Structures are given as structure tokens and as C-alpha cells.
Amino acid sequence: MNGRSPAPSDAGRSWDIMGRRRWGYALSLLIILPGIAALIVNSAAGRGALDWGIDFTGGNFFQFQLQQPFEVADVRQIVDRFATGQSVIQKSEQEVFIRTRPLPAGTKQALLDAITARFSGVTVLRSDEVGPKIGRELRNLAIVGVIVGLILQVVYIAVRFKSIRYAVAADVALLHDLLVVTGVFALTRKEVNSSF
């Protein structure tokens, strides 16, 4: 023996999870119901149920290489003069990536001119536009993907475990998680982008 007392054991302790399941149901409803209400209220107010990002609504994508040191705040100051709504600006060493809501052709050119005038040695590496139609198609494909995934999950679990009950329970659990996350995004109006 090494003289140390044995570590306490949890062998005699039990957790009555099923006995406390009503608390779990209540907690889930406490999160999901306000989220569903936020989806309805946001939609009725004309803001859209969720705050769809540029990936889903369309917009402009710019990539610049700058020869001088710069801060994101300097770039944002310029972008905010031309782009309405949320813009995403990311820095990577000497490159800057900008995503904006759709810009008219004249505004897009004015933004490019302002960036090249403010910073020396600017190289435009990319200047693309994704239309709202493509964004809508991407959003619809994402929704279809979730539905197809749920159906395939039911089929696989039902065949693999020979129980439709397990399959339905797995889909209900996944839908629960989806409703929780979607509800939180609706309540906080956090932007929904492709990483969602």
C-alpha cells in the first residue's frame, strides 16, 4: 500500500434523470418558445425572421493587397461611407477582405477608388458580386439539405438499429437543437452566414 486513502467512489450515487425530466422539458420550452416568438415578431415587423448574412442575401466581395501597414478600423471607416448595413472586414497580413450588402455600380467604383486613394500600393485581387437570387438559392439549398439529412437519418437509424422509435427520437433531438440555436439567433439578431 502507498499509504494514501482511496479516492471517493460514485458507485453508490445515482442520478434520477428521468424523474427530473419535467425540469428539462421546462428549460427547453423556456428557450424555444421565446425564440419562436422572436421569429414571428421579426417576420411580422418586416425585418425577416432571421438576419440573413451576405452569403444568403447577396452582396459584394472585395479582396485587396496593401503594401503599407493598416488597421481594420481604417478600412471600416472608408467602407462605412459607402456600404449600408453590416459589412464584414477581415485582415490577413497584407490583405484585407471586405463583404458588403449589394452596392450599385457607381457606389462600388467609388469604394474601390476611396480604398486606392487612402492606401498606397493597393492591388485589387478580387471584386465579385453575388446577386440576391444566388443568395436565395443558397438559403433554399441549405433548408433542403437539413430536411434531406433528417429523412436520411431516420432511414439509417431505423435500418441499422431496427427501431423506428430510435430514429424518430434522434430526429426530435436534432430538431430540438436546431430550434434552440435558431431561436437564439432570432432573439439576438445575430447574423446568419454560411458558417451557421
CSV table of C-alpha atoms in Angstrom, one decimal, residues 34-123:
chain,number,residue,atom,x,y,z
A,34,PRO,CA,-39.3,32.9,-26.9
A,35,GLY,CA,-37.2,32.0,-30.0
A,36,ILE,CA,-40.2,31.0,-32.0
A,37,ALA,CA,-42.0,34.2,-30.8
A,38,ALA,CA,-38.9,36.2,-32.0
A,39,LEU,CA,-39.1,34.6,-35.4
A,40,ILE,CA,-42.7,35.5,-35.7
A,41,VAL,CA,-42.3,39.1,-34.4
A,42,ASN,CA,-39.2,39.8,-36.6
A,43,SER,CA,-41.0,38.5,-39.6
A,44,ALA,CA,-44.2,40.5,-38.9
A,45,ALA,CA,-42.1,43.6,-38.4
A,46,GLY,CA,-40.6,43.2,-41.9
A,47,ARG,CA,-37.1,42.6,-40.6
A,48,GLY,CA,-37.1,39.0,-41.7
A,49,ALA,CA,-37.4,36.1,-39.3
A,50,LEU,CA,-33.6,35.9,-39.2
A,51,ASP,CA,-30.8,38.3,-40.0
A,52,TRP,CA,-29.6,36.6,-43.2
A,53,GLY,CA,-26.0,37.5,-43.9
A,54,ILE,CA,-24.4,38.4,-47.2
A,55,ASP,CA,-23.9,34.8,-48.1
A,56,PHE,CA,-27.7,34.3,-48.3
A,57,THR,CA,-28.8,37.8,-49.4
A,58,GLY,CA,-26.2,38.5,-52.0
A,59,GLY,CA,-23.6,41.3,-51.9
A,60,ASN,CA,-20.2,42.4,-53.0
A,61,PHE,CA,-16.9,40.7,-52.2
A,62,PHE,CA,-13.6,42.6,-52.4
A,63,GLN,CA,-10.0,41.4,-51.7
A,64,PHE,CA,-7.2,43.9,-51.7
A,65,GLN,CA,-3.4,43.6,-51.1
A,66,LEU,CA,-2.0,46.7,-49.3
A,67,GLN,CA,1.8,47.5,-49.3
A,68,GLN,CA,1.6,49.7,-46.2
A,69,PRO,CA,0.6,48.7,-42.6
A,70,PHE,CA,-3.1,49.2,-41.9
A,71,GLU,CA,-5.8,48.5,-39.3
A,72,VAL,CA,-9.2,47.1,-39.9
A,73,ALA,CA,-10.7,50.3,-38.3
A,74,ASP,CA,-9.1,52.4,-41.0
A,75,VAL,CA,-10.7,50.2,-43.7
A,76,ARG,CA,-14.0,50.2,-41.9
A,77,GLN,CA,-14.1,54.0,-41.8
A,78,ILE,CA,-14.0,54.1,-45.6
A,79,VAL,CA,-16.4,51.2,-46.1
A,80,ASP,CA,-19.0,52.6,-43.8
A,81,ARG,CA,-19.2,55.7,-46.0
A,82,PHE,CA,-20.4,53.7,-49.0
A,83,ALA,CA,-22.0,50.5,-47.6
A,84,THR,CA,-25.2,50.4,-45.7
A,85,GLY,CA,-25.9,47.7,-43.2
A,86,GLN,CA,-23.4,45.2,-41.9
A,87,SER,CA,-20.1,44.8,-43.6
A,88,VAL,CA,-17.6,42.1,-42.8
A,89,ILE,CA,-14.0,43.2,-42.9
A,90,GLN,CA,-11.2,40.7,-42.3
A,91,LYS,CA,-7.4,41.2,-42.2
A,92,SER,CA,-4.7,38.7,-43.2
A,93,GLU,CA,-1.2,40.1,-43.1
A,94,GLN,CA,-1.1,42.5,-46.1
A,95,GLU,CA,-4.5,41.5,-47.4
A,96,VAL,CA,-8.0,42.7,-46.5
A,97,PHE,CA,-11.3,41.0,-47.3
A,98,ILE,CA,-14.5,43.0,-47.5
A,99,ARG,CA,-18.1,41.8,-47.8
A,100,THR,CA,-20.9,44.3,-48.1
A,101,ARG,CA,-24.6,44.3,-48.9
A,102,PRO,CA,-25.3,44.8,-52.7
A,103,LEU,CA,-23.9,48.1,-53.9
A,104,PRO,CA,-24.9,50.0,-57.0
A,105,ALA,CA,-22.2,50.0,-59.7
A,106,GLY,CA,-21.3,53.7,-59.1
A,107,THR,CA,-21.0,53.2,-55.3
A,108,LYS,CA,-18.9,50.1,-55.8
A,109,GLN,CA,-16.5,52.0,-58.0
A,110,ALA,CA,-16.4,54.9,-55.5
A,111,LEU,CA,-15.5,52.4,-52.7
A,112,LEU,CA,-12.7,51.0,-54.9
A,113,ASP,CA,-11.4,54.5,-55.6
A,114,ALA,CA,-11.5,55.5,-52.0
A,115,ILE,CA,-9.5,52.5,-50.9
A,116,THR,CA,-6.9,53.0,-53.5
A,117,ALA,CA,-6.7,56.8,-52.7
A,118,ARG,CA,-6.3,56.2,-48.9
A,119,PHE,CA,-3.7,53.4,-49.0
A,120,SER,CA,-0.5,53.3,-51.1
A,121,GLY,CA,0.3,50.3,-53.3
A,122,VAL,CA,-3.2,48.8,-53.4
A,123,THR,CA,-3.7,45.8,-55.7
